[in-house]
Amino acid sequence: MVKGLPFQAENRSGKGMISVYLHIPFCEVKCGYCDFYSLPRGHEDWDLQGEYVEGLLQEIRSRCSGLGKRRLKTLFLGGGTPSLLHPSLLEKILKGLTEFFDYSSTTEITFEANPGTVGEEKLRDFRSLGMNRISFGIQSFQDRFLKVLGRYHRGQDSLRAVQEARAAGFENINIDLIFGLPGQSMADWREDLKIAASLETPHLSAYNLTIEEGTPFAKLYPIKSPPLMGGDEGEGGPRITLSPTLPHRGGGDKGDLPSEEDQVRMFQETREFLAEKGLQAYEISNFARPGSECRHNLNYWEYGEYLGFGVSAASFINRQRRTNVRDLKLYLAGEWEGSTETISPQQAIGEFLFLGLRLQEGILKKRFESLFQRGVEEVYPDLLKKWVAQGLLSSTEERLVLTPKGVLFANEVFVDFLP
């Protein structure tokens, strides 16, 4: 058995508060681009959902017993497909959390959902249990692209699911979309944006497709060098490593990927179009109406602390990153912990900049100095001058912020800060 995580330090993003991520690994199908830990229907362990919930609660009890209650800043159920859980299993998880965490009706509680796995009755059950934010993995409204991606649902399912979520009482709804898909044209992407905007959800995430090692897509599209845009969150934390870029060759009957130039145009048009619809970019790939920003992900980008429970979930406490094992059988046997990494001061500085510069508001220099006891100009005098001179970074007395040009070439800036 592993020892409990050290809770003695206050969370940097709020006194006595902590964000918690729960990983639910079950899916209807395994998408060709996905490298998160998930078990599709038909896998020998797919039916172990009841056992998994018990194992999840066992981990929470073991890690948290004797450490006192913490107040939840945010709770996020990701996967996998958390919406596959029966409401009774979700209720058991939430009741188990109350033994160690306090939260209220105003606490942001998010769960990810595949539009093909929910109906209004199930959504009402989830809402009655206290879930108040839902994130739909729609990716595209067009069936031919959903087929290429290997998605379980179809475009009509997405339209229905958003309507039913509203009817069930959800006001805080997110839509995930992906651009740069095989065979996708500018007109295709504009159509997805147009449909998404017509649904008038308060939050939308638009990610550039990335090819991850070990996925079926990696066999079709060889991995190359760092991209212009990218990055997403999952399994209890943000990706610290840079995502690979997408060559526009290969793919067989799935079609070629859009050129890099077209992907940049898609990215630029996304920001312009959504701004016109009242969804402002508050992070490179995330857009929201004022007050509807995802508080859980903001905690990641602001380098806040978090706890992750479940197979493959990550935690970040006292500058120590702990990642659970990516094996359900080991996890159910109580052998949770896969790896532990102590973040060096230099690595922490690089990660803080990597994550904070993704935000539209950038980084407060005073916060940098309070965390690291040095000014950012003292740590990176030459790098800051370089990127400011090239027009990719703006440095004022108060903040460091990527310029509009810098947002396009964000990873070229980020890679210089990572040790």
GROMACS .gro file of C-alpha atoms in nm:
model
  419
    1MET     CA    1   0.000   0.000   0.000
    2VAL     CA    2   0.118   0.352  -0.070
    3LYS     CA    3   0.127   0.627   0.187
    4GLY     CA    4  -0.115   0.920   0.182
    5LEU     CA    5  -0.028   1.228  -0.016
    6PRO     CA    6   0.118   1.519   0.184
    7PHE     CA    7  -0.164   1.764   0.250
    8GLN     CA    8   0.014   1.992   0.494
    9ALA     CA    9   0.091   2.265   0.240
   10GLU     CA   10  -0.192   2.495   0.139
   11ASN     CA   11  -0.300   2.482  -0.222
   12ARG     CA   12  -0.143   2.776  -0.404
   13SER     CA   13  -0.470   2.854  -0.585
   14GLY     CA   14  -0.681   2.902  -0.272
   15LYS     CA   15  -0.633   2.867   0.103
   16GLY     CA   16  -0.731   2.518   0.220
   17MET     CA   17  -0.879   2.430  -0.120
   18ILE     CA   18  -0.784   2.157  -0.364
   19SER     CA   19  -0.893   2.042  -0.709
   20VAL     CA   20  -0.965   1.671  -0.757
   21TYR     CA   21  -0.968   1.462  -1.074
   22LEU     CA   22  -1.127   1.114  -1.098
   23HIS     CA   23  -1.039   0.894  -1.395
   24ILE     CA   24  -1.314   0.667  -1.532
   25PRO     CA   25  -1.144   0.443  -1.793
   26PHE     CA   26  -1.442   0.278  -1.968
   27CYS     CA   27  -1.540   0.363  -2.328
   28GLU     CA   28  -1.775   0.225  -2.592
   29VAL     CA   29  -1.489   0.228  -2.847
   30LYS     CA   30  -1.123   0.328  -2.854
   31CYS     CA   31  -1.077   0.624  -3.087
   32GLY     CA   32  -0.785   0.608  -3.331
   33TYR     CA   33  -0.622   0.929  -3.207
   34CYS     CA   34  -0.662   0.876  -2.830
   35ASP     CA   35  -0.368   0.788  -2.607
   36PHE     CA   36  -0.545   0.826  -2.271
   37TYR     CA   37  -0.587   0.508  -2.067
   38SER     CA   38  -0.926   0.362  -2.158
   39LEU     CA   39  -1.090   0.023  -2.194
   40PRO     CA   40  -1.340  -0.017  -2.481
   41ARG     CA   41  -1.648  -0.237  -2.475
   42GLY     CA   42  -1.537  -0.592  -2.547
   43HIS     CA   43  -1.218  -0.560  -2.343
   44GLU     CA   44  -1.200  -0.834  -2.080
   45ASP     CA   45  -1.211  -0.576  -1.801
   46TRP     CA   46  -1.493  -0.362  -1.941
   47ASP     CA   47  -1.755  -0.515  -1.710
   48LEU     CA   48  -1.555  -0.437  -1.394
   49GLN     CA   49  -1.720  -0.101  -1.341
   50GLY     CA   50  -1.862  -0.190  -1.001
   51GLU     CA   51  -1.528  -0.331  -0.887
   52TYR     CA   52  -1.352  -0.025  -1.023
   53VAL     CA   53  -1.569   0.214  -0.820
   54GLU     CA   54  -1.489   0.012  -0.508
   55GLY     CA   55  -1.118   0.029  -0.595
   56LEU     CA   56  -1.144   0.403  -0.651
   57LEU     CA   57  -1.303   0.453  -0.311
   58GLN     CA   58  -1.040   0.229  -0.153
   59GLU     CA   59  -0.765   0.448  -0.299
   60ILE     CA   60  -0.934   0.766  -0.176
   61ARG     CA   61  -0.976   0.623   0.176
   62SER     CA   62  -0.618   0.497   0.191
   63ARG     CA   63  -0.461   0.821   0.068
   64CYS     CA   64  -0.682   1.058   0.265
   65SER     CA   65  -0.753   0.884   0.598
   66GLY     CA   66  -0.627   1.074   0.899
   67LEU     CA   67  -0.539   1.385   0.702
   68GLY     CA   68  -0.848   1.588   0.780
   69LYS     CA   69  -1.107   1.729   0.544
   70ARG     CA   70  -1.016   1.956   0.255
   71ARG     CA   71  -1.250   2.191   0.075
   72LEU     CA   72  -1.298   2.107  -0.291
   73LYS     CA   73  -1.214   2.386  -0.529
   74THR     CA   74  -1.327   2.182  -0.831
   75LEU     CA   75  -1.408   1.820  -0.914
   76PHE     CA   76  -1.362   1.674  -1.261
   77LEU     CA   77  -1.458   1.325  -1.380
   78GLY     CA   78  -1.268   1.243  -1.699
   79GLY     CA   79  -1.185   0.938  -1.899
   80GLY     CA   80  -1.261   0.731  -2.077
   81THR     CA   81  -1.629   0.807  -2.073
   82PRO     CA   82  -1.767   0.890  -1.726
   83SER     CA   83  -2.120   0.917  -1.869
   84LEU     CA   84  -2.115   0.538  -1.915
   85LEU     CA   85  -2.138   0.498  -1.536
   86HIS     CA   86  -2.475   0.406  -1.393
   87PRO     CA   87  -2.600   0.694  -1.174
   88SER     CA   88  -2.595   0.463  -0.870
   89LEU     CA   89  -2.220   0.415  -0.914
   90LEU     CA   90  -2.166   0.788  -0.949
   91GLU     CA   91  -2.371   0.843  -0.634
   92LYS     CA   92  -2.148   0.597  -0.448
   93ILE     CA   93  -1.835   0.787  -0.560
   94LEU     CA   94  -1.972   1.125  -0.454
   95LYS     CA   95  -2.084   0.994  -0.115
   96GLY     CA   96  -1.738   0.846  -0.062
   97LEU     CA   97  -1.575   1.181  -0.137
   98THR     CA   98  -1.781   1.360   0.128
   99GLU     CA   99  -1.593   1.171   0.400
  100PHE     CA  100  -1.275   1.360   0.308
  101PHE     CA  101  -1.382   1.665   0.108
  102ASP     CA  102  -1.635   1.944   0.166
  103TYR     CA  103  -1.814   2.097  -0.131
  104SER     CA  104  -2.132   2.287  -0.201
  105SER     CA  105  -2.375   2.358  -0.483
  106THR     CA  106  -2.141   2.631  -0.608
  107THR     CA  107  -1.842   2.395  -0.642
  108GLU     CA  108  -1.770   2.332  -1.010
  109ILE     CA  109  -1.832   1.958  -1.068
  110THR     CA  110  -1.767   1.848  -1.426
  111PHE     CA  111  -1.810   1.516  -1.600
  112GLU     CA  112  -1.716   1.425  -1.954
  113ALA     CA  113  -1.980   1.267  -2.175
  114ASN     CA  114  -2.004   1.102  -2.513
  115PRO     CA  115  -2.326   1.225  -2.679
  116GLY     CA  116  -2.417   0.867  -2.771
  117THR     CA  117  -2.415   0.743  -2.410
  118VAL     CA  118  -2.669   0.973  -2.245
  119GLY     CA  119  -3.039   1.046  -2.256
  120GLU     CA  120  -3.253   1.299  -2.072
  121GLU     CA  121  -3.340   1.060  -1.787
  122LYS     CA  122  -2.975   0.973  -1.719
  123LEU     CA  123  -2.878   1.339  -1.746
  124ARG     CA  124  -3.146   1.432  -1.492
  125ASP     CA  125  -3.007   1.168  -1.257
  126PHE     CA  126  -2.656   1.308  -1.294
  127ARG     CA  127  -2.779   1.662  -1.238
  128SER     CA  128  -2.973   1.560  -0.926
  129LEU     CA  129  -2.652   1.413  -0.782
  130GLY     CA  130  -2.486   1.756  -0.796
  131MET     CA  131  -2.307   1.747  -1.130
  132ASN     CA  132  -2.333   2.105  -1.258
  133ARG     CA  133  -2.102   2.113  -1.561
  134ILE     CA  134  -2.098   1.873  -1.856
  135SER     CA  135  -1.833   1.848  -2.126
  136PHE     CA  136  -1.943   1.677  -2.447
  137GLY     CA  137  -1.672   1.515  -2.660
  138ILE     CA  138  -1.838   1.601  -2.990
  139GLN     CA  139  -1.520   1.654  -3.202
  140SER     CA  140  -1.725   1.708  -3.520
  141PHE     CA  141  -2.091   1.735  -3.616
  142GLN     CA  142  -2.026   1.563  -3.950
  143ASP     CA  143  -2.066   1.186  -3.963
  144ARG     CA  144  -1.786   1.125  -4.214
  145PHE     CA  145  -1.529   1.280  -3.979
  146LEU     CA  146  -1.670   1.100  -3.677
  147LYS     CA  147  -1.626   0.775  -3.868
  148VAL     CA  148  -1.265   0.862  -3.953
  149LEU     CA  149  -1.194   0.939  -3.587
  150GLY     CA  150  -1.359   0.618  -3.473
  151ARG     CA  151  -1.621   0.796  -3.263
  152TYR     CA  152  -1.917   0.604  -3.123
  153HIS     CA  153  -2.176   0.875  -3.176
  154ARG     CA  154  -2.314   1.058  -3.480
  155GLY     CA  155  -2.384   1.425  -3.548
  156GLN     CA  156  -2.754   1.408  -3.461
  157ASP     CA  157  -2.666   1.252  -3.125
  158SER     CA  158  -2.468   1.565  -3.039
  159LEU     CA  159  -2.751   1.803  -3.122
  160ARG     CA  160  -2.993   1.593  -2.919
  161ALA     CA  161  -2.755   1.555  -2.623
  162VAL     CA  162  -2.702   1.930  -2.582
  163GLN     CA  163  -3.077   1.991  -2.593
  164GLU     CA  164  -3.144   1.715  -2.341
  165ALA     CA  165  -2.870   1.840  -2.110
  166ARG     CA  166  -3.040   2.179  -2.097
  167ALA     CA  167  -3.376   2.014  -2.034
  168ALA     CA  168  -3.216   1.818  -1.749
  169GLY     CA  169  -3.104   2.141  -1.582
  170PHE     CA  170  -2.747   2.184  -1.705
  171GLU     CA  171  -2.659   2.545  -1.782
  172ASN     CA  172  -2.279   2.509  -1.784
  173ILE     CA  173  -2.215   2.304  -2.100
  174ASN     CA  174  -1.891   2.261  -2.293
  175ILE     CA  175  -1.842   2.132  -2.647
  176ASP     CA  176  -1.510   1.977  -2.755
  177LEU     CA  177  -1.422   2.010  -3.125
  178ILE     CA  178  -1.111   1.903  -3.319
  179PHE     CA  179  -0.974   2.065  -3.635
  180GLY     CA  180  -0.702   1.950  -3.872
  181LEU     CA  181  -0.884   1.621  -3.936
  182PRO     CA  182  -0.802   1.387  -4.226
  183GLY     CA  183  -0.974   1.518  -4.539
  184GLN     CA  184  -1.110   1.827  -4.363
  185SER     CA  185  -1.139   2.149  -4.562
  186MET     CA  186  -1.183   2.506  -4.442
  187ALA     CA  187  -1.548   2.484  -4.543
  188ASP     CA  188  -1.591   2.169  -4.335
  189TRP     CA  189  -1.442   2.336  -4.029
  190ARG     CA  190  -1.653   2.648  -4.077
  191GLU     CA  191  -1.963   2.425  -4.083
  192ASP     CA  192  -1.870   2.265  -3.750
  193LEU     CA  193  -1.809   2.608  -3.594
  194LYS     CA  194  -2.140   2.737  -3.730
  195ILE     CA  195  -2.336   2.444  -3.584
  196ALA     CA  196  -2.153   2.472  -3.251
  197ALA     CA  197  -2.228   2.845  -3.226
  198SER     CA  198  -2.597   2.781  -3.300
  199LEU     CA  199  -2.619   2.568  -2.984
  200GLU     CA  200  -2.514   2.873  -2.776
  201THR     CA  201  -2.321   2.680  -2.512
  202PRO     CA  202  -2.125   2.904  -2.273
  203HIS     CA  203  -1.796   2.719  -2.331
  204LEU     CA  204  -1.621   2.561  -2.628
  205SER     CA  205  -1.283   2.389  -2.665
  206ALA     CA  206  -1.125   2.366  -3.011
  207TYR     CA  207  -0.812   2.151  -3.032
  208ASN     CA  208  -0.572   2.096  -3.318
  209LEU     CA  209  -0.555   1.720  -3.383
  210THR     CA  210  -0.223   1.580  -3.266
  211ILE     CA  211  -0.074   1.242  -3.348
  212GLU     CA  212   0.038   1.057  -3.035
  213GLU     CA  213   0.285   0.771  -3.028
  214GLY     CA  214   0.131   0.426  -2.992
  215THR     CA  215  -0.207   0.519  -3.141
  216PRO     CA  216  -0.351   0.380  -3.467
  217PHE     CA  217  -0.322   0.729  -3.618
  218ALA     CA  218   0.054   0.723  -3.560
  219LYS     CA  219   0.080   0.438  -3.811
  220LEU     CA  220  -0.101   0.644  -4.072
  221TYR     CA  221   0.067   0.980  -4.007
  222PRO     CA  222   0.436   0.965  -3.903
  223ILE     CA  223   0.520   1.191  -3.611
  224LYS     CA  224   0.740   1.489  -3.691
  225SER     CA  225   0.839   1.803  -3.497
  226PRO     CA  226   0.658   2.041  -3.253
  227PRO     CA  227   0.347   2.215  -3.392
  228LEU     CA  228   0.225   2.570  -3.400
  229MET     CA  229  -0.062   2.514  -3.160
  230GLY     CA  230  -0.170   2.227  -2.939
  231GLY     CA  231  -0.214   2.094  -2.592
  232ASP     CA  232  -0.503   1.946  -2.400
  233GLU     CA  233  -0.578   1.821  -2.052
  234GLY     CA  234  -0.650   1.469  -1.936
  235GLU     CA  235  -0.590   1.196  -1.679
  236GLY     CA  236  -0.567   1.448  -1.402
  237GLY     CA  237  -0.330   1.707  -1.540
  238PRO     CA  238  -0.210   1.914  -1.833
  239ARG     CA  239   0.036   1.778  -2.085
  240ILE     CA  240   0.378   1.922  -2.003
  241THR     CA  241   0.551   1.773  -2.309
  242LEU     CA  242   0.501   1.942  -2.645
  243SER     CA  243   0.263   1.774  -2.885
  244PRO     CA  244   0.390   1.656  -3.225
  245THR     CA  245   0.302   1.835  -3.543
  246LEU     CA  246   0.102   1.683  -3.825
  247PRO     CA  247   0.258   1.609  -4.164
  248HIS     CA  248   0.006   1.631  -4.447
  249ARG     CA  249   0.090   1.302  -4.616
  250GLY     CA  250  -0.031   0.947  -4.568
  251GLY     CA  251  -0.359   0.831  -4.426
  252GLY     CA  252  -0.475   0.593  -4.698
  253ASP     CA  253  -0.853   0.592  -4.735
  254LYS     CA  254  -0.887   0.831  -4.439
  255GLY     CA  255  -0.747   1.115  -4.650
  256ASP     CA  256  -0.452   1.346  -4.613
  257LEU     CA  257  -0.431   1.584  -4.321
  258PRO     CA  258  -0.471   1.955  -4.398
  259SER     CA  259  -0.149   2.138  -4.468
  260GLU     CA  260   0.014   2.327  -4.185
  261GLU     CA  261  -0.091   2.652  -4.350
  262ASP     CA  262  -0.455   2.541  -4.358
  263GLN     CA  263  -0.440   2.435  -3.994
  264VAL     CA  264  -0.313   2.782  -3.902
  265ARG     CA  265  -0.601   2.935  -4.100
  266MET     CA  266  -0.847   2.709  -3.917
  267PHE     CA  267  -0.701   2.818  -3.583
  268GLN     CA  268  -0.718   3.189  -3.671
  269GLU     CA  269  -1.071   3.163  -3.806
  270THR     CA  270  -1.180   2.982  -3.491
  271ARG     CA  271  -1.071   3.269  -3.270
  272GLU     CA  272  -1.224   3.535  -3.494
  273PHE     CA  273  -1.555   3.353  -3.549
  274LEU     CA  274  -1.611   3.259  -3.185
  275ALA     CA  275  -1.523   3.609  -3.065
  276GLU     CA  276  -1.799   3.742  -3.289
  277LYS     CA  277  -2.037   3.498  -3.118
  278GLY     CA  278  -1.940   3.615  -2.770
  279LEU     CA  279  -1.702   3.328  -2.690
  280GLN     CA  280  -1.369   3.490  -2.606
  281ALA     CA  281  -1.041   3.299  -2.607
  282TYR     CA  282  -0.920   3.285  -2.247
  283GLU     CA  283  -0.664   3.012  -2.326
  284ILE     CA  284  -0.506   2.900  -2.652
  285SER     CA  285  -0.770   2.635  -2.726
  286ASN     CA  286  -1.055   2.735  -2.493
  287PHE     CA  287  -1.334   2.988  -2.538
  288ALA     CA  288  -1.604   3.105  -2.298
  289ARG     CA  289  -1.862   3.366  -2.224
  290PRO     CA  290  -1.761   3.586  -1.928
  291GLY     CA  291  -1.785   3.387  -1.605
  292SER     CA  292  -1.806   3.047  -1.775
  293GLU     CA  293  -1.435   2.968  -1.791
  294CYS     CA  294  -1.350   2.614  -1.675
  295ARG     CA  295  -1.226   2.664  -1.319
  296HIS     CA  296  -1.078   2.314  -1.300
  297ASN     CA  297  -0.855   2.366  -1.604
  298LEU     CA  298  -0.767   2.718  -1.490
  299ASN     CA  299  -0.621   2.556  -1.180
  300TYR     CA  300  -0.389   2.352  -1.405
  301TRP     CA  301  -0.284   2.649  -1.615
  302GLU     CA  302  -0.223   2.862  -1.305
  303TYR     CA  303   0.006   2.589  -1.170
  304GLY     CA  304  -0.226   2.505  -0.883
  305GLU     CA  305  -0.212   2.180  -0.692
  306TYR     CA  306  -0.448   1.890  -0.755
  307LEU     CA  307  -0.518   1.533  -0.655
  308GLY     CA  308  -0.591   1.258  -0.906
  309PHE     CA  309  -0.759   0.929  -0.816
  310GLY     CA  310  -0.813   0.629  -1.040
  311VAL     CA  311  -0.608   0.424  -1.282
  312SER     CA  312  -0.350   0.642  -1.468
  313ALA     CA  313  -0.454   0.959  -1.278
  314ALA     CA  314  -0.191   1.218  -1.186
  315SER     CA  315  -0.150   1.432  -0.872
  316PHE     CA  316   0.060   1.742  -0.817
  317ILE     CA  317   0.128   1.834  -0.454
  318ASN     CA  318   0.425   2.015  -0.301
  319ARG     CA  319   0.600   2.013  -0.640
  320GLN     CA  320   0.579   1.636  -0.654
  321ARG     CA  321   0.400   1.472  -0.947
  322ARG     CA  322   0.264   1.125  -0.879
  323THR     CA  323   0.105   0.915  -1.153
  324ASN     CA  324  -0.099   0.603  -1.091
  325VAL     CA  325  -0.036   0.276  -1.271
  326ARG     CA  326  -0.184   0.230  -1.621
  327ASP     CA  327  -0.310  -0.123  -1.556
  328LEU     CA  328  -0.659  -0.195  -1.423
  329LYS     CA  329  -0.575  -0.533  -1.270
  330LEU     CA  330  -0.285  -0.387  -1.073
  331TYR     CA  331  -0.499  -0.093  -0.972
  332LEU     CA  332  -0.777  -0.317  -0.841
  333ALA     CA  333  -0.516  -0.511  -0.643
  334GLY     CA  334  -0.429  -0.188  -0.459
  335GLU     CA  335  -0.101  -0.132  -0.640
  336TRP     CA  336  -0.195   0.218  -0.748
  337GLU     CA  337   0.119   0.419  -0.778
  338GLY     CA  338   0.307   0.402  -1.107
  339SER     CA  339   0.570   0.674  -1.076
  340THR     CA  340   0.677   0.968  -0.862
  341GLU     CA  341   0.869   1.271  -0.987
  342THR     CA  342   1.003   1.552  -0.774
  343ILE     CA  343   0.996   1.872  -0.975
  344SER     CA  344   1.325   2.064  -0.961
  345PRO     CA  345   1.312   2.443  -0.911
  346GLN     CA  346   1.422   2.501  -1.271
  347GLN     CA  347   1.165   2.256  -1.405
  348ALA     CA  348   0.893   2.417  -1.194
  349ILE     CA  349   0.980   2.759  -1.339
  350GLY     CA  350   0.961   2.622  -1.694
  351GLU     CA  351   0.631   2.447  -1.632
  352PHE     CA  352   0.483   2.757  -1.470
  353LEU     CA  353   0.569   2.962  -1.778
  354PHE     CA  354   0.463   2.689  -2.022
  355LEU     CA  355   0.119   2.666  -1.863
  356GLY     CA  356   0.062   3.029  -1.768
  357LEU     CA  357   0.151   3.170  -2.109
  358ARG     CA  358  -0.129   2.961  -2.259
  359LEU     CA  359  -0.372   3.199  -2.088
  360GLN     CA  360  -0.494   3.511  -2.262
  361GLU     CA  361  -0.403   3.715  -1.954
  362GLY     CA  362  -0.057   3.562  -1.940
  363ILE     CA  363   0.152   3.556  -1.623
  364LEU     CA  364   0.164   3.801  -1.336
  365LYS     CA  365   0.528   3.884  -1.266
  366LYS     CA  366   0.457   3.937  -0.895
  367ARG     CA  367   0.317   3.584  -0.867
  368PHE     CA  368   0.624   3.445  -1.040
  369GLU     CA  369   0.844   3.627  -0.792
  370SER     CA  370   0.639   3.511  -0.492
  371LEU     CA  371   0.662   3.146  -0.602
  372PHE     CA  372   1.027   3.137  -0.705
  373GLN     CA  373   1.187   3.424  -0.505
  374ARG     CA  374   1.332   3.571  -0.824
  375GLY     CA  375   1.202   3.796  -1.096
  376VAL     CA  376   1.137   3.638  -1.434
  377GLU     CA  377   1.372   3.891  -1.600
  378GLU     CA  378   1.646   3.773  -1.365
  379VAL     CA  379   1.592   3.408  -1.461
  380TYR     CA  380   1.549   3.454  -1.838
  381PRO     CA  381   1.698   3.793  -1.937
  382ASP     CA  382   1.814   3.686  -2.284
  383LEU     CA  383   1.513   3.469  -2.373
  384LEU     CA  384   1.266   3.744  -2.288
  385LYS     CA  385   1.456   3.996  -2.499
  386LYS     CA  386   1.470   3.746  -2.787
  387TRP     CA  387   1.096   3.672  -2.796
  388VAL     CA  388   0.996   4.034  -2.736
  389ALA     CA  389   1.223   4.143  -3.022
  390GLN     CA  390   1.066   3.884  -3.252
  391GLY     CA  391   0.717   4.006  -3.164
  392LEU     CA  392   0.604   3.680  -3.001
  393LEU     CA  393   0.599   3.799  -2.641
  394SER     CA  394   0.482   4.117  -2.471
  395SER     CA  395   0.649   4.218  -2.144
  396THR     CA  396   0.495   4.494  -1.934
  397GLU     CA  397   0.564   4.598  -1.578
  398GLU     CA  398   0.292   4.361  -1.456
  399ARG     CA  399   0.267   4.073  -1.702
  400LEU     CA  400   0.418   3.844  -1.963
  401VAL     CA  401   0.171   3.773  -2.244
  402LEU     CA  402   0.194   3.600  -2.581
  403THR     CA  403   0.119   3.839  -2.866
  404PRO     CA  404  -0.137   3.734  -3.132
  405LYS     CA  405   0.159   3.624  -3.345
  406GLY     CA  406   0.308   3.448  -3.042
  407VAL     CA  407  -0.008   3.245  -2.992
  408LEU     CA  408   0.041   3.097  -3.338
  409PHE     CA  409   0.396   2.993  -3.256
  410ALA     CA  410   0.342   2.923  -2.887
  411ASN     CA  411   0.534   2.596  -2.871
  412GLU     CA  412   0.842   2.758  -3.024
  413VAL     CA  413   0.839   2.993  -2.725
  414PHE     CA  414   0.752   2.724  -2.470
  415VAL     CA  415   1.031   2.487  -2.571
  416ASP     CA  416   1.289   2.750  -2.474
  417PHE     CA  417   1.161   2.762  -2.118
  418LEU     CA  418   1.146   2.388  -2.053
  419PRO     CA  419   1.470   2.245  -1.908
   0.00000   0.00000   0.00000
